[in-house]
PDB file of C-alpha atoms and ligand atoms in Angstrom:
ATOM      1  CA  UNK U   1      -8.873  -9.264 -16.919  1.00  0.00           C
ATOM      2  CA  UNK U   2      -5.227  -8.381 -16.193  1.00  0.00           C
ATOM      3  CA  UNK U   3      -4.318  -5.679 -13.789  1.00  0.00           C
ATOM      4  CA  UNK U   4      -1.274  -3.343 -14.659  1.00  0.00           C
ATOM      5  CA  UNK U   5       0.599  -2.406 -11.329  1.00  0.00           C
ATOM      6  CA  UNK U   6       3.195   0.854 -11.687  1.00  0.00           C
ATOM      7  CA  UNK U   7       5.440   1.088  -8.708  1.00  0.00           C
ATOM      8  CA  UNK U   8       5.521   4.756  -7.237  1.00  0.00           C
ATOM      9  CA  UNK U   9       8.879   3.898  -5.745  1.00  0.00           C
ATOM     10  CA  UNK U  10       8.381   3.416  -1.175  1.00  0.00           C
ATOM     11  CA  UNK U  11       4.991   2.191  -0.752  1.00  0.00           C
ATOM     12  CA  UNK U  12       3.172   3.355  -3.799  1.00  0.00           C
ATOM     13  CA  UNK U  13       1.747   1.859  -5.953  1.00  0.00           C
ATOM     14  CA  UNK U  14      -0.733   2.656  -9.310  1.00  0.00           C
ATOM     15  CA  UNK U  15      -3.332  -0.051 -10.249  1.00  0.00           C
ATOM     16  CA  UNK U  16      -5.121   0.092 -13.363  1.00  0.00           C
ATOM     17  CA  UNK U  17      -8.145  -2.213 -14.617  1.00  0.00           C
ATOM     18  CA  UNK U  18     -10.675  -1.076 -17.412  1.00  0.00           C
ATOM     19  CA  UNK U  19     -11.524   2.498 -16.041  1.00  0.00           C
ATOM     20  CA  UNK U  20      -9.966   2.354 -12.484  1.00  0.00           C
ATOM     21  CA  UNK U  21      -7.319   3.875 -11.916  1.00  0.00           C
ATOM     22  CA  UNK U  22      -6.458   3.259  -8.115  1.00  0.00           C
ATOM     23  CA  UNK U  23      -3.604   4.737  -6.114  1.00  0.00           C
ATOM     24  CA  UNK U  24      -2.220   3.501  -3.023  1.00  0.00           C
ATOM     25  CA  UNK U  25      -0.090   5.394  -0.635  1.00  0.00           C
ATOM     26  CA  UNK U  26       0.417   8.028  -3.679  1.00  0.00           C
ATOM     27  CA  UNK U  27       3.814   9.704  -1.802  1.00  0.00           C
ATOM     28  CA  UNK U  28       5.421  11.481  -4.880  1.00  0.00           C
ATOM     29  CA  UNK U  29       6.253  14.830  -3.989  1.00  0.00           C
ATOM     30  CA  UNK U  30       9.414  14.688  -1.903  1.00  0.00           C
ATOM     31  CA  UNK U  31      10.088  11.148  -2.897  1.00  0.00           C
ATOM     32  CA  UNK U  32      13.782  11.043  -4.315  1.00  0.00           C
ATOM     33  CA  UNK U  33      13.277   7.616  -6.066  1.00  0.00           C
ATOM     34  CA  UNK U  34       9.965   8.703  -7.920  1.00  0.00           C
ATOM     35  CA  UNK U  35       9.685   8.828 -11.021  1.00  0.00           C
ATOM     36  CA  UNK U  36       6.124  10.096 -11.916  1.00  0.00           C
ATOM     37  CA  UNK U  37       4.600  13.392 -10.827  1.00  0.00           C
ATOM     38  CA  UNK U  38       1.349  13.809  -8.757  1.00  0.00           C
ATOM     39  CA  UNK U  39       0.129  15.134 -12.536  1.00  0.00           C
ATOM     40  CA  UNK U  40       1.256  11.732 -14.296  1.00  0.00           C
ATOM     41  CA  UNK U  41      -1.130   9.581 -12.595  1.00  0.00           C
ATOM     42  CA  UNK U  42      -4.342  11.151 -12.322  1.00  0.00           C
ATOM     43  CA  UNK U  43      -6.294   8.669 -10.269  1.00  0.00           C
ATOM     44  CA  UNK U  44      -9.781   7.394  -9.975  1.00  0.00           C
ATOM     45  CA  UNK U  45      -9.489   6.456  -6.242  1.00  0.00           C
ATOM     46  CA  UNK U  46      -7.068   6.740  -3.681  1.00  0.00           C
ATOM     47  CA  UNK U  47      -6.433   3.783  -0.871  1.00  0.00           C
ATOM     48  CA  UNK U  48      -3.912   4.759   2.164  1.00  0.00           C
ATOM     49  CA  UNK U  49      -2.313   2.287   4.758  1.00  0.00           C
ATOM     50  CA  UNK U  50      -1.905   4.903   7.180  1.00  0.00           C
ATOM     51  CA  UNK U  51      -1.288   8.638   8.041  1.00  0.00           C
ATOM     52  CA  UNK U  52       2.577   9.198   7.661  1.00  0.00           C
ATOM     53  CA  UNK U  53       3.492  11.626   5.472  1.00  0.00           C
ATOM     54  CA  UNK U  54       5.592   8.818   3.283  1.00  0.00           C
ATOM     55  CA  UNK U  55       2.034   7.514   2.380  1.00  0.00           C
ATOM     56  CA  UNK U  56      -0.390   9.998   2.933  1.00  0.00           C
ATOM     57  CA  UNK U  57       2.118  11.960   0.696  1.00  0.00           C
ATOM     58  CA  UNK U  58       0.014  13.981  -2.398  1.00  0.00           C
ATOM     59  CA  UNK U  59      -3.283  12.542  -1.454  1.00  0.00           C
ATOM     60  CA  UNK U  60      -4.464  16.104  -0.529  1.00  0.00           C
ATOM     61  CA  UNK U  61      -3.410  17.329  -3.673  1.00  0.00           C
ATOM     62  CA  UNK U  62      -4.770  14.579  -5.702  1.00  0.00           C
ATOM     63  CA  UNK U  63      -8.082  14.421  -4.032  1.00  0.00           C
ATOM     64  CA  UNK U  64      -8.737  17.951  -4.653  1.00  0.00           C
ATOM     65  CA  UNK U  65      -7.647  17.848  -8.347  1.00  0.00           C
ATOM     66  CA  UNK U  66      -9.007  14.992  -9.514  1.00  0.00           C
ATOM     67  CA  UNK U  67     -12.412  14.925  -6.631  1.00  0.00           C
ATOM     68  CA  UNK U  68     -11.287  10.822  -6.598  1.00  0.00           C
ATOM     69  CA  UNK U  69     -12.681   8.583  -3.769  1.00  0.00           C
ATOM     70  CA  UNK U  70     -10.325   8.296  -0.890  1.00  0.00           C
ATOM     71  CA  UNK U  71     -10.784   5.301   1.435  1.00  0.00           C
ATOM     72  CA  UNK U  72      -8.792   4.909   4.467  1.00  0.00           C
ATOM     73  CA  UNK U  73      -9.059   4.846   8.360  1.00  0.00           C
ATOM     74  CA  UNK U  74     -12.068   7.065   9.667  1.00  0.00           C
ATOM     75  CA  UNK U  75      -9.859   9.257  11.211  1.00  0.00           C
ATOM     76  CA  UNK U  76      -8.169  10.280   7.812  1.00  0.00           C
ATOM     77  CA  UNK U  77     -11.448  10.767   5.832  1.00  0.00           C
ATOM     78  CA  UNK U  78     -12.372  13.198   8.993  1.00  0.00           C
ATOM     79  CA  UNK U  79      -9.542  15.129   8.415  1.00  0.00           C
ATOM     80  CA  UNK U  80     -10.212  15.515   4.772  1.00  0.00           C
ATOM     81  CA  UNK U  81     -13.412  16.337   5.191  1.00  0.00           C
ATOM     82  CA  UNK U  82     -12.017  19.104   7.714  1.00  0.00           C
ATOM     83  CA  UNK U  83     -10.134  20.614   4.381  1.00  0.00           C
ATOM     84  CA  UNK U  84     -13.181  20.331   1.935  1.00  0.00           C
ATOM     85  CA  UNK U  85     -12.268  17.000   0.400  1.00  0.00           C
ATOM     86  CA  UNK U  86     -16.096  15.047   1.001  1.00  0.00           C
ATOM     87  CA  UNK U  87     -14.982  12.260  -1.805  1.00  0.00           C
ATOM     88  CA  UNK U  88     -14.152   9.902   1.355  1.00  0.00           C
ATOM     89  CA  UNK U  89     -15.030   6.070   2.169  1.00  0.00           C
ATOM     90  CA  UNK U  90     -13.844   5.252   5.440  1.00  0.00           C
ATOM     91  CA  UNK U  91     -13.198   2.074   7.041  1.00  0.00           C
ATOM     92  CA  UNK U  92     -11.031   0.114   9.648  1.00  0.00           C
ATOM     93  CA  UNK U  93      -9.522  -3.042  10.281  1.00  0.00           C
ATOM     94  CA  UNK U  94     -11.761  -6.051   9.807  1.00  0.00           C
ATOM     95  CA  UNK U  95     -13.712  -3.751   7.709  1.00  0.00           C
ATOM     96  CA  UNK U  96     -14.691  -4.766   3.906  1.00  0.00           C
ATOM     97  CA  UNK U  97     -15.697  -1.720   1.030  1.00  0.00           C
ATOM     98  CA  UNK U  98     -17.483  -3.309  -2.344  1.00  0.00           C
ATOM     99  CA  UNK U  99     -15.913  -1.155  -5.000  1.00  0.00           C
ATOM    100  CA  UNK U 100     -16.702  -1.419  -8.837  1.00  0.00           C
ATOM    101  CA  UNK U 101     -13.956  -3.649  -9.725  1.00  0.00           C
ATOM    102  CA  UNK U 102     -13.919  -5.342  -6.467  1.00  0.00           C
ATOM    103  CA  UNK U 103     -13.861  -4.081  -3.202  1.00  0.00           C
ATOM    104  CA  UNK U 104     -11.017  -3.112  -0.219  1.00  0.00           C
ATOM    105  CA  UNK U 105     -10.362  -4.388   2.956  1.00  0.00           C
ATOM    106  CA  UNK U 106      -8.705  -3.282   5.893  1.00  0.00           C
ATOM    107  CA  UNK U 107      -6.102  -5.457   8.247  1.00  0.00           C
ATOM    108  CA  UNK U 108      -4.615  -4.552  11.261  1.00  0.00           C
ATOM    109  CA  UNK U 109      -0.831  -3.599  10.856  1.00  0.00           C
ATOM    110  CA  UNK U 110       1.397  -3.055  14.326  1.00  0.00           C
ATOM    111  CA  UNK U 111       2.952   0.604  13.358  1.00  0.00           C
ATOM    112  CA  UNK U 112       1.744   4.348  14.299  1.00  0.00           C
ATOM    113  CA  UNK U 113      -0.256   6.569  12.402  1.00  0.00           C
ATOM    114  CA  UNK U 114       0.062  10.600  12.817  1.00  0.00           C
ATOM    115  CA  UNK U 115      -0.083  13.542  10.272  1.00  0.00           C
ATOM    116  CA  UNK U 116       1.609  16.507  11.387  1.00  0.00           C
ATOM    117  CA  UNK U 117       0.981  15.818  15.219  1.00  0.00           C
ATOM    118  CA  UNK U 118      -2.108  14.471  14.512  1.00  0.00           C
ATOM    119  CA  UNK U 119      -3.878  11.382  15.252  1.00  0.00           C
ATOM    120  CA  UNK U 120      -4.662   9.568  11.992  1.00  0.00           C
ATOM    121  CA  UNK U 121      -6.186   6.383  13.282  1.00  0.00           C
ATOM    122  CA  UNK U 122      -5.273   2.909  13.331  1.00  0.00           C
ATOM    123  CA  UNK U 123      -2.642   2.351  10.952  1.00  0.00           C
ATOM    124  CA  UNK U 124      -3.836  -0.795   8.366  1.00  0.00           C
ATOM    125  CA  UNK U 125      -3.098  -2.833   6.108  1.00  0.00           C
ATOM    126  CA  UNK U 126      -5.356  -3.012   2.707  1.00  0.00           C
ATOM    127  CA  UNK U 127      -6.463  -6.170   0.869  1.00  0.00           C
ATOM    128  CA  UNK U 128      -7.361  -4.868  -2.845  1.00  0.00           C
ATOM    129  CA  UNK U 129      -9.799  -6.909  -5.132  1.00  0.00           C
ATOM    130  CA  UNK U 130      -9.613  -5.583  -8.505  1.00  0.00           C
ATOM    131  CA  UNK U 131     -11.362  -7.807 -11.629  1.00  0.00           C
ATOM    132  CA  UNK U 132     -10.317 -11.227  -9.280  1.00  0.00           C
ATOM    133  CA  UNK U 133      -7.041 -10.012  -8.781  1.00  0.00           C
ATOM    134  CA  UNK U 134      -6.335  -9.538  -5.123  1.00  0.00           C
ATOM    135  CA  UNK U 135      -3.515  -7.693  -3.304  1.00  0.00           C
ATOM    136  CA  UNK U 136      -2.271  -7.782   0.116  1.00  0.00           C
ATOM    137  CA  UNK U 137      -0.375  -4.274   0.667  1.00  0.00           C
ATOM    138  CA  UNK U 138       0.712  -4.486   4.222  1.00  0.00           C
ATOM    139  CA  UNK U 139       1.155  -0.925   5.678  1.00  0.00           C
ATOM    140  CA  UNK U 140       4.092   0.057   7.494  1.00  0.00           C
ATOM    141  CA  UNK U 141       4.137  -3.034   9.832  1.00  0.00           C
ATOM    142  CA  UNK U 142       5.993  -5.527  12.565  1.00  0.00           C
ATOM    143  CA  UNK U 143       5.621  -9.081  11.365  1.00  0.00           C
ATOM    144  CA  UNK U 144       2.528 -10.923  13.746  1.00  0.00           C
ATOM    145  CA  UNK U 145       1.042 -14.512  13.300  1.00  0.00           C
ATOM    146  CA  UNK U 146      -2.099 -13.551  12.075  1.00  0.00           C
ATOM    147  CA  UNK U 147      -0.879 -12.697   8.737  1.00  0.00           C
ATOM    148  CA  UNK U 148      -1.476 -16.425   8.296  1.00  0.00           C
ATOM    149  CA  UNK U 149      -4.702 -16.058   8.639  1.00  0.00           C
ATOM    150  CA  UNK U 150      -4.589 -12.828   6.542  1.00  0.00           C
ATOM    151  CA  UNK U 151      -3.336 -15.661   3.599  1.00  0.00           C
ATOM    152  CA  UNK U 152      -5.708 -18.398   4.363  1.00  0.00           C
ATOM    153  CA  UNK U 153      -8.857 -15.044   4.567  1.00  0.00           C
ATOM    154  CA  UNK U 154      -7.959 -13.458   1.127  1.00  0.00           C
ATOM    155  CA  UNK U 155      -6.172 -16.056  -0.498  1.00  0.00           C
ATOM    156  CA  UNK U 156      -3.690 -12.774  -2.114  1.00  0.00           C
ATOM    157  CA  UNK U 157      -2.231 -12.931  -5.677  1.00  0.00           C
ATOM    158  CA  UNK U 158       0.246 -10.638  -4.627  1.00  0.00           C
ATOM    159  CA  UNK U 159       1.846  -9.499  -1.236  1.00  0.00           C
ATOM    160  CA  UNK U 160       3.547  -6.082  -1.261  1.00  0.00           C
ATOM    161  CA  UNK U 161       5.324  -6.162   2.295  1.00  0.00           C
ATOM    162  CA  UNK U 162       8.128  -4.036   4.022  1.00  0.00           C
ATOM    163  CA  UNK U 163      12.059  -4.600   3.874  1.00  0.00           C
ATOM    164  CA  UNK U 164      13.136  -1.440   5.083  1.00  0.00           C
ATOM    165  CA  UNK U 165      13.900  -2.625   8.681  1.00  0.00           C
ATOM    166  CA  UNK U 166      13.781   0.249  11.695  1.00  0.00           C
ATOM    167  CA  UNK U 167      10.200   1.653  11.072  1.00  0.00           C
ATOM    168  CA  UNK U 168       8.562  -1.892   9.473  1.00  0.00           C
ATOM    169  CA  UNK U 169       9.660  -5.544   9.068  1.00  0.00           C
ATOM    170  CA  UNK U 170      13.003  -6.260   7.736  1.00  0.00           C
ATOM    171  CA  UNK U 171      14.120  -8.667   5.509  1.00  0.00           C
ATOM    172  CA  UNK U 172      14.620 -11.252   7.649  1.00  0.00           C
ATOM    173  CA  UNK U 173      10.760 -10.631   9.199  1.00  0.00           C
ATOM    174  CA  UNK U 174       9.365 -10.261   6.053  1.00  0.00           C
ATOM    175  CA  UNK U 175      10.778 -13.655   4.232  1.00  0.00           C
ATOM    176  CA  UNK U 176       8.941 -14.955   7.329  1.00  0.00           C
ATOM    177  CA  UNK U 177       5.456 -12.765   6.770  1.00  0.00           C
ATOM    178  CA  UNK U 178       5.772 -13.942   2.818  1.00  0.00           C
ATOM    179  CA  UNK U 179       6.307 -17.254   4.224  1.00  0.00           C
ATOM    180  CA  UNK U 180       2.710 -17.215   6.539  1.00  0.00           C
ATOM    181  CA  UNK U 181       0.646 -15.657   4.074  1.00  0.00           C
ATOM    182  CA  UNK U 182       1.503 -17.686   1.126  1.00  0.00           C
ATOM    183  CA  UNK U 183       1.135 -15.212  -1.773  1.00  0.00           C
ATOM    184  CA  UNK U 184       1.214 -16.371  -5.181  1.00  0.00           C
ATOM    185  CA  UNK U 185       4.083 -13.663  -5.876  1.00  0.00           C
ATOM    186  CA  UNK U 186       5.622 -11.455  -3.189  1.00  0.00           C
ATOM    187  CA  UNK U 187       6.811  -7.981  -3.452  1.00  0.00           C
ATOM    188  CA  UNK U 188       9.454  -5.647  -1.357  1.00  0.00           C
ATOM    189  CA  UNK U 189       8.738  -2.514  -0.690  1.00  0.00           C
ATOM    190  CA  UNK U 190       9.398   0.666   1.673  1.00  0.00           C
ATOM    191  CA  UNK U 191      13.159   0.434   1.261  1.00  0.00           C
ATOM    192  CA  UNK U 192      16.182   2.257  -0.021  1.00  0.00           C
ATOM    193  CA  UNK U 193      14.009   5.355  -0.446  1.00  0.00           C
ATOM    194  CA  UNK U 194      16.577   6.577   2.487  1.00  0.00           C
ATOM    195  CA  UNK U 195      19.744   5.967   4.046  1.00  0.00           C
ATOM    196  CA  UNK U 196      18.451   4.577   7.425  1.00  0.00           C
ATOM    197  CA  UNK U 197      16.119   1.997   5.226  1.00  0.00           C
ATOM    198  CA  UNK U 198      18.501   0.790   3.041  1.00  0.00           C
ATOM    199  CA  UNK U 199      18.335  -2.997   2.272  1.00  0.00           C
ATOM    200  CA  UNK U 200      19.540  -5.526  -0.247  1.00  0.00           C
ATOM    201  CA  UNK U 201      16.313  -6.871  -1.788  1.00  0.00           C
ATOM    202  CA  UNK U 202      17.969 -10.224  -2.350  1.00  0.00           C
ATOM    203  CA  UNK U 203      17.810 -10.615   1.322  1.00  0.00           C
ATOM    204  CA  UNK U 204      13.941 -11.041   1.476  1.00  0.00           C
ATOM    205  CA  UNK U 205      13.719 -14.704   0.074  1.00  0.00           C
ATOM    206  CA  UNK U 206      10.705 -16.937   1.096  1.00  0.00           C
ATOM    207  CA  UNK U 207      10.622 -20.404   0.760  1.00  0.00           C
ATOM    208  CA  UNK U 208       8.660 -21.242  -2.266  1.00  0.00           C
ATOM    209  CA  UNK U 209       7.593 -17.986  -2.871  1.00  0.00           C
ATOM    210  CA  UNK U 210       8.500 -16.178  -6.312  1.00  0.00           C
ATOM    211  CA  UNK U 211       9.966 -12.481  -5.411  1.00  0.00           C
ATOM    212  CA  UNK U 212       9.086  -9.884  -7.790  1.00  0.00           C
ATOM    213  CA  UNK U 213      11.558  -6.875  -7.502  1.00  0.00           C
ATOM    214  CA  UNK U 214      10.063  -3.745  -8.706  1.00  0.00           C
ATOM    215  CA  UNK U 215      12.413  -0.678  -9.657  1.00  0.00           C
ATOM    216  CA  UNK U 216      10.529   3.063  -9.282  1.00  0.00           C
ATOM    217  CA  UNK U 217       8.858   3.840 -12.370  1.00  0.00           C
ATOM    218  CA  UNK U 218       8.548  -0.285 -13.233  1.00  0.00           C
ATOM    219  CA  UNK U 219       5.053  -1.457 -14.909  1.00  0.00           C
ATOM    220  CA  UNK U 220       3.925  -4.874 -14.253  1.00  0.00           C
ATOM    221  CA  UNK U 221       0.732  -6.058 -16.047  1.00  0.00           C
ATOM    222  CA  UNK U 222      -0.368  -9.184 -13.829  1.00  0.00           C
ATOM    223  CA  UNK U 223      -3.331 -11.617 -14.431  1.00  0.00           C
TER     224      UNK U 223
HETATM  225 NI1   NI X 301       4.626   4.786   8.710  1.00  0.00          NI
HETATM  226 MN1   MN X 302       6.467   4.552   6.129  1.00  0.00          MN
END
C-alpha cells in the first residue's frame, strides 16, 4: 500500500497510510516556509528526532489536542508526562517500537538535544516502517560511517538527510551519507528555512542515487 509523504517545510514531515496519520518533527508554528497549520494536520502519532525547538516545534500543542502517541527519546516523553501529556512511547538509539502499520526505530545521530535549557536526551535518528515502506529520517546530524550499516540494517526506501550545513551535514557530507546508506530515493532537508542554512539543493548529488526535492507544502504519494 502506498504511503503519501507531505513535507512540513525544515524537518517535517506528514505520513499517511490507511488510518495513520504520523507526524515527524511537526515544527509549524514559527516556521516561515510552512505552509500548513498545527490545525491542518491533525495527527495520529507524533515521532521526534530530538528536542530542539525546530523539531519539537507544536508537538505540545498537538499532543494535547489530538491525545496522539508521541514516541521519542525517554527524556522527552518524561517531560511530557511532566505537562499532563501520558500518550508517550519512549525509546532510544538501537531501540525498535512495533507500531500498527509497522514499527519505529531509533539511530544514533552526532548533534545536541535541549528544550528550553533542558536536557532532552540523546538526540536520534528514526527509521519509520509504515505498510513495507521504510524511512530513514536522520535527525539533526554530522555525517559518521555507521550510516552504512544504518543502509545495509533497514534496507530504507527513502533517506530524508540534512543540507543545511553549520548545525547538521552539508551538502557535501550528505551526498556522502546518501552515498553509505544506499537509499532507494534520497531527500534534503533542514535547509533554507533561514539565512545561516541556506543551501542550493542541487549541491547534494549522490552517485547513483535519485534526489527527490521536496518544496514546503509538496505531497508525494510513494510505494
Ligand atoms: Ni537540532
Ligand atoms: Mn534543527
Amino acid at each position: 500500500m502506498p504511503i503519501k509523504i507531505t513535507y512540513l517545510g525544515h524537518s517535517g514531515f506528514l505520513l499517511e497510510t490507511g488510518p495513520h496519520r504520523l507526524a515527524v518533527d511537526p515544527f509549524l508554528t514559527g516556521n516561515p516556509l510552512a505552509k500548513h497549520t498545527p490545525e491542518d494536520i491533525a495527527p495520529t502519532g507524533i515521532a521526534l528526532t530530538h528536542g530542539h525547538a525546530d523539531h519539537f516545534g507544536d508537538t505540545i500543542a498537538l499532543a494535547k489536542a489530538h491525545n496522539c502517541t508521541v514516541f521519542a527519546a525517554f527524556e522527552i516523553t518524561e517531560y511530557l508526562q511532566t505537562l499532563g501529556i501520558d500518550n508517550v512511547s519512549p525509546g532510544n538509539p538501537g531501540g525498535s517500537i512495533k507500531t500498527e502499520p509497522g514499527y519505529i526505530a531509533f539511530t544514533q545521530a552526532f548533534h545536541s538535544s535541549s528544550f528550553d535549557g533542558r536536557y532532552m536526551g540523546m538526540p536520534c535518528g528514526l527509521i519509520i516502517n509504515m505498510n513495507g515502506v521504510t524511512i530513514y529520517h536522520a535527525g539533526d546530524t554530522g555525517l559518521f560511517s555507521d550510516m552504512k550499516l544504518i543502509g545495509e540494517i533497514y534496507k530504507p526506501d527513502i533517506a530524508m538527510l540534512p543540507i543545511g550545513d553549520r548545525f547538521t551535514m552539508g551538502p557535501a557530507l550528505a551526498t556522502r551519507a546518501a552515498e553509505m546508506i544506499q537509499p532507494k530515493v534520497a531527500v534534503p532537508i533542514h535547509y533554507n528555512t533561514w539565512p545561516p542554512i541556506e543551501q542550493n539543493p542541487a549541491d547534494f548529488k549522490p552517485k547513483g542515487i535519485k534526489v527527490k526535492v521536496l518544496n514546503p507544502g509538496d505531497e508525494w504519494n510513494y510505494g
